[in-house]
Amino acid sequence: MSKLELVRMAKQNIAHAKAGTIVQAPDVFRVPASAYIDNERHDLEKKRIFKRMPLKLAATAELPRNGDYKAMEAVGMPVLLTRGKDGKVRAFINSCTHRGTYVAVEGCGDTSLFTCPYHGWTFNREGELVGIASREDFGDVDPSTLGLKPLPVLEKAGLIWGVLDPNSTIDIERFLSGYDALLASFGFENWHLFSKRTLKGPNWKIAYDGYPDFYHLPVLHRETFGADISNRALYFAWGPHQRVTSPSVAVPGPDARNPVRLDQKPEADWDTETLLSGVWTIFPHISIASFYGGGRGVMISQLFPGETAQESTTTQLYLLQHEPRPEERDEAERQFELLEYVVKVEDYDTGFRQQKALLAGGLDSVIFGRNEGGGQLFHQWVQKILETDDGDLNSLFPPVSQAAE
Ligand code: FES
């Protein structure tokens, strides 16, 4: 089914490329400048989007084996992801139930027990409190009620989603709107984590606007990789999640000088790898882009809003389909360094200047053109979720049975 869907999109790319067309949004769309710079609005977005919606918190490749864990902060919430001896991923608030400090410091590792660094209480990978230091002195408490607080979590398509509200009733699978079936075509559960970096950026939406935006590629990135790239894009949406492709008959492949000409191959020979080209975004803060450098790779960018409206943090994960051979490592390093440079120096520095101009009051609103339908849809979803009550969130997404059709 997923392959059929990928073929359907590839055919649309080819048809638009041959006709010299794209799908335009009905009209241009304006976003108020205040939506990017107002701190009250920023706090509301953190509360109603990031604290309520499922977030892709990790890739399976970050904690692939039983006993692996990842400790992270997500919008100020300390989160601990563990993979138990049953192979299942669990998510917890990373806060000791004695007096609250983190039981695991930020990062990835493997352990069967988490011993709190403050007084030494111990939790297992399932979050149960299994040891109270000086139990006989401590007094009467029931360890079975003092496990780490669990968070909703779902692992699918080699990616791990969590919700930062322990009482959330949102259905993560429903939120994915069938998009996970397409993402599963990558087979990320077997990919290799090559490298990870963190960058500081401007407002999270200023930063995120650039990811589904092909309009800027041949201009802003002309010195690095964009000189010969078209500025046209096609957007395919599943709920708030979008794939962006170039309406082209030639798709990038392992040989940079010889893109794959799908229009010159019989459809039966179209391989899934080629059909997955482009940028895959996951609402509200993830972009997955394919590259070849040290083998087939993707850069997964994960954005989080910062303390104020003017700050964000991006974690870049470089995943490779196979662990690179020693002679491939330099090429993989170079590719990842280039991607870091492009995002930091070209995209985010431009974003910081955009932010300064908006703060200076130069514009009441910014414009997304009819050719920027992906950006339009993203901002419409942001607004829709801000305006939706907790009890109605699930109804924004198709029931799982329909999404699978
Ligand atoms: Fe964790 Fe005291 S805060 S043992």
Coordinates of C-alpha atoms and ligand atoms in Angstrom, one line a residue:
M1 CA 0.0 0.0 0.0
S2 CA 2.8 2.4 0.9
K3 CA 4.7 1.6 -2.3
L4 CA 1.5 2.3 -4.3
E5 CA 1.2 5.7 -2.5
L6 CA 4.9 6.5 -3.2
V7 CA 4.4 5.6 -6.9
R8 CA 1.3 7.8 -7.1
M9 CA 3.3 10.8 -5.8
A10 CA 6.2 10.0 -8.2
K11 CA 3.8 10.0 -11.1
Q12 CA 2.4 13.3 -10.1
N13 CA 6.0 14.7 -9.9
I14 CA 6.7 13.5 -13.4
A15 CA 3.4 14.8 -14.8
H16 CA 3.9 18.2 -13.3
A17 CA 7.5 18.3 -14.4
K18 CA 6.5 17.5 -18.0
A19 CA 3.7 20.0 -18.0
G20 CA 5.8 22.7 -16.2
T21 CA 3.1 23.1 -13.5
I22 CA 2.8 22.9 -9.7
V23 CA -0.2 22.7 -7.4
Q24 CA -0.8 26.2 -6.2
A25 CA -2.6 27.2 -3.0
P26 CA -5.9 29.1 -3.6
D27 CA -4.4 32.4 -2.5
V28 CA -1.5 34.0 -0.8
F29 CA -1.5 33.7 3.0
R30 CA -0.4 36.1 5.7
V31 CA 0.9 35.3 9.1
P32 CA 1.0 38.2 11.6
A33 CA 4.5 39.2 12.6
S34 CA 3.5 39.0 16.2
A35 CA 3.0 35.2 15.7
Y36 CA 6.8 34.9 15.5
I37 CA 7.9 37.4 18.2
D38 CA 5.2 37.8 20.8
N39 CA 6.2 36.1 24.1
E40 CA 2.7 35.5 25.2
R41 CA 1.9 33.7 21.9
H42 CA 5.1 31.8 22.3
D43 CA 4.1 30.5 25.8
L44 CA 0.7 29.6 24.4
E45 CA 2.3 27.6 21.6
K46 CA 4.5 25.7 24.1
K47 CA 1.5 25.0 26.3
R48 CA -1.1 24.1 23.6
I49 CA 1.1 22.5 20.9
F50 CA 4.3 21.2 22.5
K51 CA 2.8 20.1 25.8
R52 CA -0.3 18.6 24.3
M53 CA 0.6 17.1 20.9
P54 CA 2.6 13.9 20.3
L55 CA 6.3 14.8 19.6
K56 CA 8.8 12.7 17.8
L57 CA 11.3 12.5 20.7
A58 CA 13.8 10.0 19.4
A59 CA 14.8 7.7 16.6
T60 CA 14.9 3.9 17.4
A61 CA 18.6 4.1 16.4
E62 CA 19.3 6.2 19.5
L63 CA 18.2 3.4 21.8
P64 CA 18.2 0.3 19.7
R65 CA 19.0 -2.5 22.3
N66 CA 17.2 -3.7 25.4
G67 CA 18.6 -1.7 28.3
D68 CA 19.4 1.4 26.2
Y69 CA 18.0 4.8 27.3
K70 CA 17.8 8.4 26.3
A71 CA 17.5 11.3 28.7
M72 CA 16.5 14.6 27.2
E73 CA 14.8 17.9 27.9
A74 CA 11.8 18.7 25.8
V75 CA 10.3 22.2 26.2
G76 CA 11.7 22.2 29.7
M77 CA 10.3 18.8 30.6
P78 CA 12.9 16.2 31.6
V79 CA 12.1 13.0 29.8
L80 CA 13.6 9.5 30.1
L81 CA 13.0 7.0 27.4
T82 CA 14.0 3.4 28.2
R83 CA 14.0 0.1 26.3
G84 CA 13.0 -2.6 28.7
K85 CA 14.1 -6.2 28.7
D86 CA 10.9 -7.0 26.8
G87 CA 12.2 -4.7 24.0
K88 CA 9.4 -2.2 24.6
V89 CA 10.1 1.6 24.8
R90 CA 8.7 3.4 27.8
A91 CA 8.7 7.1 28.5
F92 CA 8.8 8.8 31.9
I93 CA 9.2 12.2 33.5
N94 CA 12.8 12.1 34.4
S95 CA 12.2 13.2 38.0
C96 CA 13.0 11.1 41.1
T97 CA 9.9 10.6 43.2
H98 CA 11.9 11.4 46.4
R99 CA 12.7 15.1 45.9
G100 CA 12.5 15.5 42.1
T101 CA 16.0 15.7 40.6
Y102 CA 16.8 14.0 37.3
V103 CA 17.5 10.2 37.8
A104 CA 19.5 10.2 34.5
V105 CA 21.6 13.0 33.1
E106 CA 21.0 14.1 29.6
G107 CA 22.3 11.8 26.9
C108 CA 22.1 8.2 25.8
G109 CA 23.5 5.0 27.4
D110 CA 22.6 1.6 28.6
T111 CA 21.8 0.4 32.1
S112 CA 19.5 -1.9 33.9
L113 CA 19.0 0.5 36.9
F114 CA 18.9 4.2 37.3
T115 CA 20.3 5.3 40.7
C116 CA 19.3 8.9 41.6
P117 CA 22.5 11.0 42.1
Y118 CA 21.0 12.8 45.1
H119 CA 20.2 10.2 47.8
G120 CA 20.5 7.0 45.8
W121 CA 17.0 5.8 45.2
T122 CA 17.0 3.3 42.4
F123 CA 14.5 2.7 39.5
N124 CA 14.5 0.0 37.0
R125 CA 13.9 0.4 33.2
E126 CA 10.2 -0.2 33.7
G127 CA 10.2 2.9 36.0
E128 CA 9.5 0.9 39.2
L129 CA 11.2 2.1 42.4
V130 CA 13.3 -0.9 43.4
G131 CA 15.5 0.6 46.0
I132 CA 15.2 3.2 48.8
A133 CA 18.5 4.1 50.4
S134 CA 18.6 3.4 54.1
R135 CA 15.1 2.0 53.9
E136 CA 15.0 1.2 57.6
D137 CA 15.7 4.8 58.5
F138 CA 13.4 6.5 55.9
G139 CA 10.0 5.7 57.2
D140 CA 6.8 4.2 55.9
V141 CA 6.3 4.8 52.2
D142 CA 4.9 2.4 49.6
P143 CA 7.5 1.9 46.8
S144 CA 4.8 0.5 44.5
T145 CA 3.2 4.0 44.4
L146 CA 6.5 5.8 43.8
G147 CA 7.6 4.7 40.4
L148 CA 8.7 7.2 37.8
K149 CA 5.6 9.0 36.3
P150 CA 4.9 7.4 32.8
L151 CA 4.2 9.4 29.7
P152 CA 2.2 8.2 26.6
V153 CA 4.6 6.8 24.1
L154 CA 4.5 5.0 20.7
E155 CA 7.3 3.5 18.6
K156 CA 6.5 3.2 14.9
A157 CA 8.5 3.3 11.7
G158 CA 11.8 3.4 13.6
L159 CA 10.8 6.6 15.4
I160 CA 9.5 7.2 18.9
W161 CA 6.7 9.6 19.7
G162 CA 5.8 10.8 23.2
V163 CA 3.3 13.2 24.8
L164 CA 4.6 15.5 27.6
D165 CA 1.3 15.4 29.5
P166 CA 1.0 12.2 31.6
N167 CA -2.8 12.6 31.7
S168 CA -3.1 13.1 27.9
T169 CA -5.9 11.2 26.1
I170 CA -4.6 12.0 22.7
D171 CA -4.3 9.0 20.4
I172 CA -0.8 9.1 19.0
E173 CA -1.5 6.7 16.2
R174 CA -4.5 8.7 15.1
F175 CA -2.5 11.9 15.2
L176 CA -0.1 10.3 12.7
S177 CA -2.9 10.2 10.2
G178 CA -1.5 7.2 8.3
Y179 CA 1.8 9.0 7.6
D180 CA 3.7 6.5 9.7
A181 CA 3.0 3.8 7.1
L182 CA 4.9 5.9 4.5
L183 CA 7.7 6.7 6.9
A184 CA 8.0 2.9 7.6
S185 CA 9.2 2.5 4.0
F186 CA 12.6 4.0 5.1
G187 CA 13.1 1.0 7.6
F188 CA 14.7 3.4 10.1
E189 CA 14.5 0.7 12.9
N190 CA 17.6 -0.8 11.3
W191 CA 19.5 2.4 10.5
H192 CA 22.7 3.5 12.2
L193 CA 23.1 6.7 14.2
F194 CA 26.3 8.3 12.8
S195 CA 26.3 11.6 14.5
K196 CA 24.3 14.2 16.4
R197 CA 24.6 17.9 16.9
T198 CA 22.7 20.7 18.5
L199 CA 22.3 24.3 17.1
K200 CA 20.8 27.4 18.5
G201 CA 18.3 29.1 16.2
P202 CA 15.8 32.0 16.1
N203 CA 12.0 31.6 16.9
W204 CA 11.1 28.0 16.3
K205 CA 8.6 28.8 13.5
I206 CA 11.1 31.1 11.7
A207 CA 13.5 28.2 11.8
Y208 CA 11.0 25.6 10.9
D209 CA 9.5 27.6 7.9
G210 CA 12.8 26.9 6.0
Y211 CA 12.5 23.1 6.1
P212 CA 9.5 22.6 3.8
D213 CA 10.5 25.7 1.7
F214 CA 12.0 24.9 -1.7
Y215 CA 11.4 28.5 -2.9
H216 CA 14.6 29.7 -1.2
L217 CA 16.9 26.9 -2.3
P218 CA 18.6 28.3 -5.4
V219 CA 18.9 31.7 -3.9
L220 CA 20.0 31.4 -0.2
H221 CA 21.9 28.1 -0.9
R222 CA 23.4 29.1 -4.3
E223 CA 27.0 28.9 -2.9
T224 CA 26.6 25.5 -1.3
F225 CA 24.2 23.1 -2.9
G226 CA 21.3 25.0 -4.4
A227 CA 22.6 26.7 -7.6
D228 CA 21.0 24.2 -10.0
I229 CA 18.0 23.3 -7.9
S230 CA 14.4 24.3 -8.9
N231 CA 12.6 26.6 -6.5
R232 CA 9.3 24.7 -7.2
A233 CA 7.7 22.2 -4.9
L234 CA 4.8 19.8 -4.6
Y235 CA 3.3 19.2 -1.1
F236 CA 1.5 16.0 -0.1
A237 CA -0.3 16.1 3.3
W238 CA -1.5 13.5 5.8
G239 CA -3.2 15.5 8.5
P240 CA -0.6 18.1 9.6
H241 CA 2.4 16.1 8.3
Q242 CA 3.7 16.9 4.9
R243 CA 6.1 15.5 2.3
V244 CA 7.7 18.0 -0.1
T245 CA 9.1 17.0 -3.5
S246 CA 10.5 18.6 -6.5
P247 CA 8.3 18.4 -9.6
S248 CA 11.2 16.8 -11.6
V249 CA 11.7 13.7 -13.7
A250 CA 15.2 13.3 -12.2
V251 CA 15.6 12.2 -8.6
P252 CA 18.8 12.4 -6.6
G253 CA 20.5 9.1 -6.2
P254 CA 23.8 7.6 -5.0
D255 CA 25.7 9.0 -8.0
A256 CA 25.4 12.8 -7.6
R257 CA 26.3 13.4 -11.3
N258 CA 23.6 11.0 -12.5
P259 CA 20.2 11.5 -10.9
V260 CA 17.8 8.7 -11.4
R261 CA 15.5 9.3 -14.4
L262 CA 12.3 7.7 -13.3
D263 CA 10.5 8.7 -16.5
Q264 CA 13.0 6.5 -18.5
K265 CA 12.5 3.4 -16.3
P266 CA 9.6 1.0 -16.3
E267 CA 7.4 1.6 -13.3
A268 CA 8.1 -2.0 -12.1
D269 CA 11.8 -1.0 -11.7
W270 CA 11.1 2.0 -9.5
D271 CA 12.8 1.3 -6.2
T272 CA 11.5 2.4 -2.8
E273 CA 14.7 4.3 -2.1
T274 CA 14.3 6.6 -5.1
L275 CA 10.6 7.0 -4.4
L276 CA 11.3 8.4 -0.9
S277 CA 13.3 11.4 -2.1
G278 CA 12.5 14.9 -0.8
V279 CA 11.7 16.3 2.6
W280 CA 9.4 14.6 5.1
T281 CA 8.1 16.8 7.9
I282 CA 6.4 15.6 11.0
F283 CA 4.2 18.2 12.7
P284 CA 5.0 20.2 14.7
H285 CA 8.8 20.2 14.7
I286 CA 10.6 17.5 12.6
S287 CA 12.1 17.4 9.2
I288 CA 13.7 14.3 7.5
A289 CA 15.8 15.0 4.4
S290 CA 17.6 12.4 2.3
F291 CA 21.3 12.7 1.4
Y292 CA 24.1 10.6 0.0
G293 CA 27.4 11.0 1.9
G294 CA 29.2 8.0 3.4
G295 CA 26.3 5.9 2.0
R296 CA 22.5 6.6 2.0
G297 CA 21.6 8.9 4.8
V298 CA 19.0 11.2 6.3
M299 CA 19.3 14.2 8.5
I300 CA 16.5 14.3 11.0
S301 CA 16.1 17.8 12.4
Q302 CA 14.2 18.2 15.7
L303 CA 13.3 21.7 16.7
F304 CA 12.2 22.9 20.2
P305 CA 11.0 26.4 21.1
G306 CA 13.3 28.1 23.6
E307 CA 12.7 30.0 26.8
T308 CA 11.6 33.2 24.9
A309 CA 10.0 33.7 21.4
Q310 CA 13.5 34.6 20.0
E311 CA 15.2 31.3 20.7
S312 CA 15.0 27.7 19.6
T313 CA 17.2 24.6 19.7
T314 CA 17.6 22.2 16.8
T315 CA 19.1 18.7 17.2
Q316 CA 20.4 17.3 14.0
L317 CA 20.7 13.5 13.8
Y318 CA 22.6 12.0 10.9
L319 CA 21.4 8.5 10.3
L320 CA 22.9 6.2 7.8
Q321 CA 21.2 3.1 6.3
H322 CA 24.4 1.1 7.1
E323 CA 27.2 1.7 9.4
P324 CA 29.9 3.3 7.2
R325 CA 33.0 1.4 6.3
P326 CA 36.2 3.1 7.6
E327 CA 36.9 4.5 4.2
E328 CA 33.3 6.0 4.0
R329 CA 33.5 7.8 7.4
D330 CA 35.3 11.0 6.1
E331 CA 32.7 11.4 3.4
A332 CA 29.9 11.0 6.0
E333 CA 31.6 13.6 8.2
R334 CA 31.9 16.0 5.4
Q335 CA 28.3 15.6 4.4
F336 CA 27.1 16.2 8.0
E337 CA 29.4 19.2 8.4
L338 CA 28.1 20.7 5.2
L339 CA 24.5 20.2 6.5
E340 CA 25.4 21.9 9.8
Y341 CA 27.0 24.8 7.9
V342 CA 24.0 25.2 5.6
V343 CA 21.5 25.3 8.4
K344 CA 23.5 27.4 10.8
V345 CA 25.1 29.9 8.6
E346 CA 22.7 30.2 5.7
D347 CA 19.3 29.3 7.1
Y348 CA 19.4 30.3 10.8
D349 CA 21.6 33.5 10.4
T350 CA 19.1 34.6 7.8
G351 CA 16.3 33.7 10.3
F352 CA 18.0 35.7 13.0
R353 CA 18.1 38.8 10.7
Q354 CA 14.4 38.2 9.8
Q355 CA 13.6 38.1 13.5
K356 CA 15.5 41.3 14.2
A357 CA 13.6 43.1 11.4
L358 CA 10.2 41.8 12.7
L359 CA 11.1 42.9 16.3
A360 CA 12.0 46.3 14.9
G361 CA 8.4 46.6 13.7
G362 CA 9.2 46.7 10.1
L363 CA 6.2 44.5 9.0
D364 CA 2.8 43.8 10.3
S365 CA 2.7 40.4 8.6
V366 CA 4.8 38.1 6.4
I367 CA 3.5 36.4 3.2
F368 CA 3.4 32.8 2.0
G369 CA 2.8 32.7 -1.7
R370 CA 0.5 30.4 -3.7
N371 CA 3.7 28.3 -4.4
E372 CA 4.3 27.9 -0.7
G373 CA 1.3 25.8 0.2
G374 CA 3.4 23.7 2.7
G375 CA 4.2 26.7 4.8
Q376 CA 0.6 27.9 4.6
L377 CA -0.7 24.5 5.8
F378 CA 1.8 24.4 8.6
H379 CA 0.7 27.8 10.0
Q380 CA -3.0 26.9 9.5
W381 CA -2.4 23.7 11.6
V382 CA -0.6 25.7 14.3
Q383 CA -3.6 28.1 14.5
K384 CA -6.1 25.2 14.5
I385 CA -4.4 23.4 17.4
L386 CA -4.1 26.6 19.4
E387 CA -7.8 27.0 19.1
T388 CA -8.9 23.4 19.8
D389 CA -10.0 22.3 23.3
D390 CA -8.3 19.3 24.9
G391 CA -11.3 17.1 24.5
D392 CA -11.6 17.8 20.7
L393 CA -8.0 17.2 19.7
N394 CA -8.5 13.6 18.6
S395 CA -11.3 14.7 16.3
L396 CA -8.8 16.7 14.2
F397 CA -7.3 13.5 12.9
P398 CA -8.8 10.7 10.9
P399 CA -9.7 7.5 12.8
V400 CA -6.9 4.9 12.4
S401 CA -9.0 2.6 10.2
Q402 CA -9.7 5.4 7.7
A403 CA -6.1 6.6 7.8
A404 CA -4.9 3.2 6.8
E405 CA -7.1 3.0 3.7
Ligands
FES1 FE1 16.4 11.2 44.3 FE2 16.6 11.9 46.8 S1 16.0 13.1 45.0 S2 17.0 10.0 45.9

